[in-house]
Tab-separated table of C-alpha atoms and ligand atoms in Angstrom:
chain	number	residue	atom	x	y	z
R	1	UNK	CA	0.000	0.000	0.000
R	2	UNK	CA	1.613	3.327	-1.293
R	3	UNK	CA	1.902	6.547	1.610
R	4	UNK	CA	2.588	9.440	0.202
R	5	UNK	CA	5.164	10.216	3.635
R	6	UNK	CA	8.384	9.890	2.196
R	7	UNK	CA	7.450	12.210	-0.611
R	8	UNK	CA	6.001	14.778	2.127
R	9	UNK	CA	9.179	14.698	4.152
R	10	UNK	CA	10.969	15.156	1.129
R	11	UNK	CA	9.322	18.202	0.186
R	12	UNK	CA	9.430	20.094	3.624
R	13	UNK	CA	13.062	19.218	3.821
R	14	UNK	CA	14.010	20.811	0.534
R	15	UNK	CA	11.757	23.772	1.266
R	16	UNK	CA	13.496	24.298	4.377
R	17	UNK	CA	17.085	24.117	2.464
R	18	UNK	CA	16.396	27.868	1.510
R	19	UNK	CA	16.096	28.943	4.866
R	20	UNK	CA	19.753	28.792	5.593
R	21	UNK	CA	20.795	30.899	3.329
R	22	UNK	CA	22.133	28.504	1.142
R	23	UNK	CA	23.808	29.301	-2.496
R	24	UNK	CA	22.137	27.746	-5.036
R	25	UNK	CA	25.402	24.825	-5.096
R	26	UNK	CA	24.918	24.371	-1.705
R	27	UNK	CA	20.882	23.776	-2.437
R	28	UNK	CA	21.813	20.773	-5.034
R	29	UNK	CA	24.300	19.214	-2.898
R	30	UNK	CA	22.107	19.302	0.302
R	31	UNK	CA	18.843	18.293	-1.905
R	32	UNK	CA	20.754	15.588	-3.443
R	33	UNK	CA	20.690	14.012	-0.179
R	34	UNK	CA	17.463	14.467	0.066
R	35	UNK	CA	16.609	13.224	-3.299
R	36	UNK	CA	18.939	9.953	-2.549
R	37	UNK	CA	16.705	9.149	0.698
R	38	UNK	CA	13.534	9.210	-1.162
R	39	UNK	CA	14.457	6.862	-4.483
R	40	UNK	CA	16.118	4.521	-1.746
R	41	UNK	CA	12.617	3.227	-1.555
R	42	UNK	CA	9.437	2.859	-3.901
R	43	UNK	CA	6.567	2.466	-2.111
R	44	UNK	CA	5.487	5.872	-2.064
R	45	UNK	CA	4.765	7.646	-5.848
R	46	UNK	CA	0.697	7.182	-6.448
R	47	UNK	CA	-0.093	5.322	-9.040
R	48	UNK	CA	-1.811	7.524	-11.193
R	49	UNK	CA	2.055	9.673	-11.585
R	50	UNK	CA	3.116	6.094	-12.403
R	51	UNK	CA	1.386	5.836	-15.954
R	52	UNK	CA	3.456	5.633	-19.200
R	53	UNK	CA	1.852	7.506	-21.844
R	54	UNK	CA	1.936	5.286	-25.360
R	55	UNK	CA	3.630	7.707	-27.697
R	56	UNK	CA	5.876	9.841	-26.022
R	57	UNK	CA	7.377	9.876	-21.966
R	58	UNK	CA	5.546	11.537	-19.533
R	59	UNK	CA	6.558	14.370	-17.022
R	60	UNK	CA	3.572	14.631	-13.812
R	61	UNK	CA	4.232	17.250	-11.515
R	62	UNK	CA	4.575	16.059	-7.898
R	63	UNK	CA	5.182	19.399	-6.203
R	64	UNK	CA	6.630	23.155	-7.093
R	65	UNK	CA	7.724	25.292	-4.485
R	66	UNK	CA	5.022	28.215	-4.086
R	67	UNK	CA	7.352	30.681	-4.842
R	68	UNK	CA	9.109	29.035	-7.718
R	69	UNK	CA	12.413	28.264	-6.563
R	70	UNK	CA	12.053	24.647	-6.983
R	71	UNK	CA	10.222	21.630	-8.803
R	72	UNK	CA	9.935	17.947	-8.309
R	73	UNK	CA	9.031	15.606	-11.435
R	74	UNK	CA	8.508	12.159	-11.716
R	75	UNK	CA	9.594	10.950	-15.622
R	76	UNK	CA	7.769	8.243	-17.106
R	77	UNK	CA	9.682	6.369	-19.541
R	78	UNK	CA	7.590	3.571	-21.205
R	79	UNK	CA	9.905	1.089	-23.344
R	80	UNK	CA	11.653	2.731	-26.192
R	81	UNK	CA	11.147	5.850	-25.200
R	82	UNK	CA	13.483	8.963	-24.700
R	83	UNK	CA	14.051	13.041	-25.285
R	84	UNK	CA	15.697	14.967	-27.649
R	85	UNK	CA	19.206	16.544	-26.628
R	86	UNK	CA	17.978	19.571	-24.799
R	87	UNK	CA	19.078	21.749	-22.169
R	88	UNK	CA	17.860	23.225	-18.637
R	89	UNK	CA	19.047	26.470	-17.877
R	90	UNK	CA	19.228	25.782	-14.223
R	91	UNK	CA	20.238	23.130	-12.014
R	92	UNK	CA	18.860	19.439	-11.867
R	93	UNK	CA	19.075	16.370	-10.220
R	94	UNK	CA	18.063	13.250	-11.607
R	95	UNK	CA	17.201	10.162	-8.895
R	96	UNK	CA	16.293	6.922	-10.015
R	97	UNK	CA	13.090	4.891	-8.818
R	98	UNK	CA	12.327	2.195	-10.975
R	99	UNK	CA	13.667	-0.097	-14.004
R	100	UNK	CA	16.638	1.910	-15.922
R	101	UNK	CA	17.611	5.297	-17.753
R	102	UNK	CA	20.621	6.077	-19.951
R	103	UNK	CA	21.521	9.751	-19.930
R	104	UNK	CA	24.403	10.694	-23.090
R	105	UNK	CA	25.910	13.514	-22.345
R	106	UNK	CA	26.822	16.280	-24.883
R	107	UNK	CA	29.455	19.082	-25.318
R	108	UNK	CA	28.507	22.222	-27.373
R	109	UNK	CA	31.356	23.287	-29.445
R	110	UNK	CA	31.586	27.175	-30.007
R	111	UNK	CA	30.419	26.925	-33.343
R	112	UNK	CA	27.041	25.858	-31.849
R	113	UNK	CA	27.600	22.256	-32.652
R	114	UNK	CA	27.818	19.171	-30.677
R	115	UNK	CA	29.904	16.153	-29.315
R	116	UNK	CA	28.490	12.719	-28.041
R	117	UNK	CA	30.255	12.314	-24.689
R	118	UNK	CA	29.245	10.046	-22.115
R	119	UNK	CA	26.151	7.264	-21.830
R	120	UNK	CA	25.838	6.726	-18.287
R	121	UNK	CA	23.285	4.319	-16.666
R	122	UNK	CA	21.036	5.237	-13.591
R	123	UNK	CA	19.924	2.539	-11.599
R	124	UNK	CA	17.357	2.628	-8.531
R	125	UNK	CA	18.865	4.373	-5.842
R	126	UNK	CA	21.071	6.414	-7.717
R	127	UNK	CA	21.260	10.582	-7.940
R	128	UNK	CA	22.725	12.217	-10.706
R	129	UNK	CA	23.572	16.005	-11.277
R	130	UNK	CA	23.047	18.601	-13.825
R	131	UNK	CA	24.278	22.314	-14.039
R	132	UNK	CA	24.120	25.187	-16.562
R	133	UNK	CA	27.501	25.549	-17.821
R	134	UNK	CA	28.931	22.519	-16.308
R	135	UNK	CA	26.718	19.594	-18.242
R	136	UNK	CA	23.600	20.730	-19.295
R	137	UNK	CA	22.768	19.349	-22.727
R	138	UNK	CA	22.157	15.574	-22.284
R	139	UNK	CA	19.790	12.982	-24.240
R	140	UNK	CA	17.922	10.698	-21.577
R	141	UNK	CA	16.255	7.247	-22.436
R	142	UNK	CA	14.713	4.034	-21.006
R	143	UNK	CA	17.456	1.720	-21.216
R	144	UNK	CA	14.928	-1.325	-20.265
R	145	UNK	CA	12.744	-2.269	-23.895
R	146	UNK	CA	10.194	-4.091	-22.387
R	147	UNK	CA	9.803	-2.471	-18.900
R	148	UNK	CA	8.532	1.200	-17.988
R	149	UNK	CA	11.131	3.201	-16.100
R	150	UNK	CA	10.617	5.960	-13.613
R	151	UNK	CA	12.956	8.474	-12.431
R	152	UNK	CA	12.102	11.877	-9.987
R	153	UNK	CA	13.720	14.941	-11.171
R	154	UNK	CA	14.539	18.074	-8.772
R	155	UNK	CA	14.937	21.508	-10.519
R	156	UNK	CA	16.041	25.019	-9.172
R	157	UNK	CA	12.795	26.496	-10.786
R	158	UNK	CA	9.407	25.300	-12.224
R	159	UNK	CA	10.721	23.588	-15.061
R	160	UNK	CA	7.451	23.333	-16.736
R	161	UNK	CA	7.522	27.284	-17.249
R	162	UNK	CA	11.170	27.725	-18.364
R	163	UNK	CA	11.996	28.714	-21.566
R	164	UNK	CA	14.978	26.577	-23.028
R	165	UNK	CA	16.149	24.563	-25.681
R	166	UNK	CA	15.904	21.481	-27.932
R	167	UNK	CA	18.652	21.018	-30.356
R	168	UNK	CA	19.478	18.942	-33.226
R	169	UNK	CA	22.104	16.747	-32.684
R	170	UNK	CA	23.488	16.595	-35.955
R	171	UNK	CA	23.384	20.448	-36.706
R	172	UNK	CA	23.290	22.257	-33.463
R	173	UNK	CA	20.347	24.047	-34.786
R	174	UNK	CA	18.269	24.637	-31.240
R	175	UNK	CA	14.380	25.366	-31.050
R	176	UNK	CA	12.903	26.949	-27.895
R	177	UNK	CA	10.430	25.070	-25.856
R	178	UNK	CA	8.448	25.311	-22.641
R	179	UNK	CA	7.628	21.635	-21.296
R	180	UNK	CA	4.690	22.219	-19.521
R	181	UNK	CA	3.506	19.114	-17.093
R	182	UNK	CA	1.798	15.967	-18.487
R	183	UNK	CA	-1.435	16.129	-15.536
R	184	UNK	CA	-3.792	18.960	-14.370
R	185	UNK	CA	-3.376	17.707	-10.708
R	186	UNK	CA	-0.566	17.048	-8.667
R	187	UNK	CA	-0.764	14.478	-5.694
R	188	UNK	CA	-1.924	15.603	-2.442
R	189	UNK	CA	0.550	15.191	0.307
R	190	UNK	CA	-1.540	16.600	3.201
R	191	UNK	CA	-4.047	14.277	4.336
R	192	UNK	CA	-2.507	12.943	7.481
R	193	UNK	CA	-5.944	11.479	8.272
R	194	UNK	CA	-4.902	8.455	6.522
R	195	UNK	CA	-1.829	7.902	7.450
R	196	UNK	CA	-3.076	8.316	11.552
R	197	UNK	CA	-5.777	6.063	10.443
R	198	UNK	CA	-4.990	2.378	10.871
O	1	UNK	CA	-12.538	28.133	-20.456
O	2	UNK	CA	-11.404	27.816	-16.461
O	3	UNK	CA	-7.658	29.052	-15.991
O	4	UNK	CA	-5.836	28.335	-12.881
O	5	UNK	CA	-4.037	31.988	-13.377
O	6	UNK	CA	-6.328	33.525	-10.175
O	7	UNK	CA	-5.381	30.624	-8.558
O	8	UNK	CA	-1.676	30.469	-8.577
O	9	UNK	CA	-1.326	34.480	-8.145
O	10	UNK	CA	-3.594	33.880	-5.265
O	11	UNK	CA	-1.090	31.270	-3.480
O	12	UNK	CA	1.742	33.488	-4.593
O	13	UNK	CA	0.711	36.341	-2.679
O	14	UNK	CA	-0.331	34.595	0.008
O	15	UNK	CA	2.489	32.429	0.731
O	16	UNK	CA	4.736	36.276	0.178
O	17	UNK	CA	2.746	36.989	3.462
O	18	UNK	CA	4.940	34.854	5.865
O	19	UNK	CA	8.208	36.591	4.570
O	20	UNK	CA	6.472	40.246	6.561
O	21	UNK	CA	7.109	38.878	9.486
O	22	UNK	CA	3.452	39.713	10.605
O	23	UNK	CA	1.318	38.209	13.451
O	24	UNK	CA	-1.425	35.973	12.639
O	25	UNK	CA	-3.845	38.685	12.727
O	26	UNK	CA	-2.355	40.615	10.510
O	27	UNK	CA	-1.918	37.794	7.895
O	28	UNK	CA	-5.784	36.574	8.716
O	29	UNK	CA	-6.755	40.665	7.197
O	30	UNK	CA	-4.092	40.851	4.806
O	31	UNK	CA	-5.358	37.411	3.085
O	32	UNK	CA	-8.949	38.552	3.264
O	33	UNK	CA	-8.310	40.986	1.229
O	34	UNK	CA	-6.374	38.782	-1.270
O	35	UNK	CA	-9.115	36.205	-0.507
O	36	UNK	CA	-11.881	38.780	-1.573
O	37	UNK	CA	-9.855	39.299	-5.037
O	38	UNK	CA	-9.829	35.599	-5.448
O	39	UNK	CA	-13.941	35.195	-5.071
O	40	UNK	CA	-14.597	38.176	-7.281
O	41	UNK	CA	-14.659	35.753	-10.367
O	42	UNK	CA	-15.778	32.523	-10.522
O	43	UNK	CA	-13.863	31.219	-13.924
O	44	UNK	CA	-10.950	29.539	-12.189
O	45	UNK	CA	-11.819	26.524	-10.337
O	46	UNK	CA	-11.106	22.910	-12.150
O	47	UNK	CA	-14.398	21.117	-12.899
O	48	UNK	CA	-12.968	18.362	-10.689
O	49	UNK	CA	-13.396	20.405	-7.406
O	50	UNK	CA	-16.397	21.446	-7.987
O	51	UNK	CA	-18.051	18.115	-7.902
O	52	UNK	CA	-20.465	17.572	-5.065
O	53	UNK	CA	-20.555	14.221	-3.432
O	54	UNK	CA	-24.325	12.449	-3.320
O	55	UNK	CA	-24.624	12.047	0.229
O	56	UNK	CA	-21.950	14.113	2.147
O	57	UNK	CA	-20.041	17.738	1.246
O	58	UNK	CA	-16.851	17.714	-0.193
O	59	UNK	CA	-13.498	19.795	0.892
O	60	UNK	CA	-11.116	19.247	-1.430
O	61	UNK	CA	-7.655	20.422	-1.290
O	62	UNK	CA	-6.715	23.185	-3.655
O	63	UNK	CA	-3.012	24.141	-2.333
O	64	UNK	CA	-1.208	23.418	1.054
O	65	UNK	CA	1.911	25.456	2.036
O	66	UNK	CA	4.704	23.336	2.133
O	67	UNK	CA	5.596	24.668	6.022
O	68	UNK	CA	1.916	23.650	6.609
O	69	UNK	CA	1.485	27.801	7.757
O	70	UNK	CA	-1.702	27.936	5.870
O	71	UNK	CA	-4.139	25.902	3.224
O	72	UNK	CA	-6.367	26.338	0.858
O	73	UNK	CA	-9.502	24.238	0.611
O	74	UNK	CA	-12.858	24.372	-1.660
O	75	UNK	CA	-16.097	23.255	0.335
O	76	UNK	CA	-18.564	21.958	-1.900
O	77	UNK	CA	-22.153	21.624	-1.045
O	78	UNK	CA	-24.724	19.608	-2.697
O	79	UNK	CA	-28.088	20.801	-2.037
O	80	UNK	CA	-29.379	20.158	1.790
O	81	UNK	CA	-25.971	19.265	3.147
O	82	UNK	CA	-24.551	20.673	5.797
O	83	UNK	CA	-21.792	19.857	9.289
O	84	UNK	CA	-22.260	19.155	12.086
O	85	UNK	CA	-21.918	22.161	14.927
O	86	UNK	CA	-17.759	22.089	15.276
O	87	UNK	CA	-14.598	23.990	15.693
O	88	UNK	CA	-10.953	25.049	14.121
O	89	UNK	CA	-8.508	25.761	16.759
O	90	UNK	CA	-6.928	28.161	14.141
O	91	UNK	CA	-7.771	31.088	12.054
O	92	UNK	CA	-9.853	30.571	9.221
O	93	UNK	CA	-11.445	32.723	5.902
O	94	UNK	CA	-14.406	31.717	4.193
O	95	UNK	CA	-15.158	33.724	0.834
O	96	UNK	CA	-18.124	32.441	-1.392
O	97	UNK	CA	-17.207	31.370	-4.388
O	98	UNK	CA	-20.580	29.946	-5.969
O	99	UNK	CA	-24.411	29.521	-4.928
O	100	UNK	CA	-25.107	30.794	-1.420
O	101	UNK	CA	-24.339	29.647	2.472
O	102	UNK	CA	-25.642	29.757	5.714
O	103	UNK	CA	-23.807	29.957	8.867
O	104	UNK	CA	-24.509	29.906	12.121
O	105	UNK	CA	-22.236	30.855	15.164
O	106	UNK	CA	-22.836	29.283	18.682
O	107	UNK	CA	-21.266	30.198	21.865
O	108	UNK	CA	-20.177	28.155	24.010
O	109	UNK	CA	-21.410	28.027	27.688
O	110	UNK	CA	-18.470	27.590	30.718
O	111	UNK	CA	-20.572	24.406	31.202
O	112	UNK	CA	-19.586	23.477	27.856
O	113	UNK	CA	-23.576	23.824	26.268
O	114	UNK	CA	-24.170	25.706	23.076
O	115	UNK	CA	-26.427	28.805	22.420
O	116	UNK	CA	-27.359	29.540	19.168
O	117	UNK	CA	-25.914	32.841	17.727
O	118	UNK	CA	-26.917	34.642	14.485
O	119	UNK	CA	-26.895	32.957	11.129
O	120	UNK	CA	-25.143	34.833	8.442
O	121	UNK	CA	-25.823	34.488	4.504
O	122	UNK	CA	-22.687	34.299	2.446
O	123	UNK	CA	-23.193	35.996	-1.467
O	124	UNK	CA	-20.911	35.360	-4.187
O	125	UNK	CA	-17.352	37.769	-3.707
O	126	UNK	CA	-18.290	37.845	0.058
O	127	UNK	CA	-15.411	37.071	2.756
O	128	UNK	CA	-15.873	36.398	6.448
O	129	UNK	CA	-13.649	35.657	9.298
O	130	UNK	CA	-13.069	32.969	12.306
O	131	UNK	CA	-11.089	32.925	15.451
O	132	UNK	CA	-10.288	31.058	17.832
O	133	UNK	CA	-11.573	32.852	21.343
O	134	UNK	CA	-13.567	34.658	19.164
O	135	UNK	CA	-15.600	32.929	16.608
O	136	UNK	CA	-14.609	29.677	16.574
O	137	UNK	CA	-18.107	27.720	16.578
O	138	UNK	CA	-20.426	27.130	13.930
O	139	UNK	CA	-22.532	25.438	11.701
O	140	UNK	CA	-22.571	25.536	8.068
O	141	UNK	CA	-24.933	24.787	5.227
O	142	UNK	CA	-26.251	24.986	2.259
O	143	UNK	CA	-28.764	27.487	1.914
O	144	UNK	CA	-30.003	26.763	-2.189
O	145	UNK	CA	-32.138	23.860	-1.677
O	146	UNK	CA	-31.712	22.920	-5.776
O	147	UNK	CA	-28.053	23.665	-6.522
O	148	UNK	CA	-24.696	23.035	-5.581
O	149	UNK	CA	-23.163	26.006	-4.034
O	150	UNK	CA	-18.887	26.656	-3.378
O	151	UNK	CA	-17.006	28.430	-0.780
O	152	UNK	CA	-13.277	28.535	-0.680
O	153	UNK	CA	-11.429	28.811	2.434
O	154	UNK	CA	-8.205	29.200	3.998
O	155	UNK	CA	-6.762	28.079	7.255
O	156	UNK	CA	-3.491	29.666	9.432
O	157	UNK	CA	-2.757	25.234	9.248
O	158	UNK	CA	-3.196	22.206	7.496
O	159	UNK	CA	-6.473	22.088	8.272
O	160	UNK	CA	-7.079	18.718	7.143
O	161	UNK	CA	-4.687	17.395	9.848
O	162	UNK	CA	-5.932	19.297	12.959
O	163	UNK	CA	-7.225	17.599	15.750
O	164	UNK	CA	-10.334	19.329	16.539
O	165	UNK	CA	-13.919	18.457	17.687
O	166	UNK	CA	-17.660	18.128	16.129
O	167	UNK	CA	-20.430	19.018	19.203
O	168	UNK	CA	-23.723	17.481	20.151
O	169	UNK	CA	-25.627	20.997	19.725
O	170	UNK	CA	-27.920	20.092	22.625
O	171	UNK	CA	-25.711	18.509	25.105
O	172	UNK	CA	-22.827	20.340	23.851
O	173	UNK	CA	-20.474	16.608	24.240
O	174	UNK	CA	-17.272	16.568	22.196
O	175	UNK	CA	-16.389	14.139	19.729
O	176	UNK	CA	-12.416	14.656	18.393
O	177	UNK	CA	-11.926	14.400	14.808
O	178	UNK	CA	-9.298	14.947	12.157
O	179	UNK	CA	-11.210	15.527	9.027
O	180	UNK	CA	-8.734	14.947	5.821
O	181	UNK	CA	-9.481	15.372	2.612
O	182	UNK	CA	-11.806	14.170	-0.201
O	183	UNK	CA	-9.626	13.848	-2.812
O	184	UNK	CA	-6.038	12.118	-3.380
O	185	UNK	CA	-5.001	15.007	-5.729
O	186	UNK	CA	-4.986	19.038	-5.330
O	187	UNK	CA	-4.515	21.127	-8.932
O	188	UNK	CA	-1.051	21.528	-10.833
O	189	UNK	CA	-0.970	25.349	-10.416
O	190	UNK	CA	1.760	25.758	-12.337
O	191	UNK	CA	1.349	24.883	-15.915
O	192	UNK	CA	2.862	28.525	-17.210
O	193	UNK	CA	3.000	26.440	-20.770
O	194	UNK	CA	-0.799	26.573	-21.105
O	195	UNK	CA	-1.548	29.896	-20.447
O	196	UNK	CA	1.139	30.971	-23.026
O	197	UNK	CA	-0.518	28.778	-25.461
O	198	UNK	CA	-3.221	30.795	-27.305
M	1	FE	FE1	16.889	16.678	-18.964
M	2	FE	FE1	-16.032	25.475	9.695
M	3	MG	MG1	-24.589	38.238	4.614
């Protein structure tokens, strides 16, 4: 039986990070903890954020901070599935739930075009980072073909409202995008009646 | 075509409250005014939480600060219900959204009976106020006997997880509850992607 608890603490936790006057650095490196606490388990995303859409990965919004500074995302790979190379603009960190993601890194050259580094592979428990002008233009896919994968995201905005980029790989030639979230709702983490309830 | 715009500035400003460093009085009057704002147009609530239940009210969820300072909740009345006489045990706003409510205050006797105070008529864009050691006792219903009517309120708490009490109205015996919510989801407020969109 899922409780949404873990994904509670998790939230007032990070929204506490910017309390102590934290730079933003210091924000990733403390949430990553965070982030690495809450994918050590998965009994606790509801199963509607769980759902692979048939064509194209999902992205369900499971919280934003009120005042912007920060999102959380669960990704929704079903098999086969994966993004374009695209960038972020701020930072990220990538935690893996369930079944397996690749994530190919890419280096932009100053002409504007690009060079395939690194395919790493996330497996459950793991936390990967992202940061503008550090590694921010990666490829991400489900590494598993017959097997949905599920990984929860952190951002230092609403991701869903930034303006960034999609590039092609073979050209460089970027197109600007806002992702937008996959749901109208987002779970609700506040009913403690059920979880003091037998 | 419902946009959660209203919605999201309304959580925004709200939530900007906490950084005044007012008292709870102060952010009870400054949030009835932004509360008032809110309830002056009825074009932003999703369809899903405005859906009455058959045989009980509804509160649904609509946003929870993440420090659990304050939440947001929309109380949805099917024609004829009503609660029971009860408390809050923290500040709360009601502003009427939709249709038209009754409430009626009680006060309690140092024997711990009820007397029945005035009942009140909430109209569309109308906001009142409760306190505890004020006006912290009532009873609230729906006064359209053919149509489902909404009031959204707000709460210096997660109201949903308060231990408070429902009364006997004659004998004026306390029964402790801790009411939740009705639904497992609360709106994505932050799809900026769709209200870009034409
Ligand atoms: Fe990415
Ligand atoms: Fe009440
Ligand atoms: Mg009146």
């Amino acid at each position: 039986m899922a409780t949404i608890e873990p994904l509670r603490e998790f939230v007032t936790r990070f929204t506490r990070l910017f309390d102590e006057h934290f730079t933003p650095d210091e924000i990733q490196t403390a949430g990553a903890g965070l982030l690495k606490t809450l994918v050590s388990r998965d009994d606790w995303l509801p199963e509607p954020y769980t759902r692979p859409h048939p064509e194209r990965y999902s992205q369900y919004l499971l919280h934003c901070d009120p005042l912007e500074r920060f999102s959380v995302v669960s990704f929704v790979w079903g098999p086969g599935q994966k993004t374009p190379l695209h960038d972020h603009r701020v930072w990220g960190l990538i935690g893996m739930l369930r079944g397996k993601e690749s994530e190919t890194q890419f280096i932009r050259r100053e002409d504007g075009t690009f060079v395939k580094g690194e395919t790493d592979f996330l497996e459950p428990g793991e936390v990967a980072f992202l940061a503008p002008g550090v590694n921010d233009y990666h490829l991400v896919a489900n590494a598993l073909a017959d097997q949905t994968s599920i990984s929860i995201h952190v951002y230092g905005a609403n991701i869903g409202g930034v303006s960034r980029a999609v590039y092609d790989e073979a050209s460089g030639v970027e197109k600007t995008f806002i992702s937008g979230y996959s749901s109208d709702d987002v779970p609700n983490l506040w009913d403690r009646s059920r979880s003091r309830a037998a």
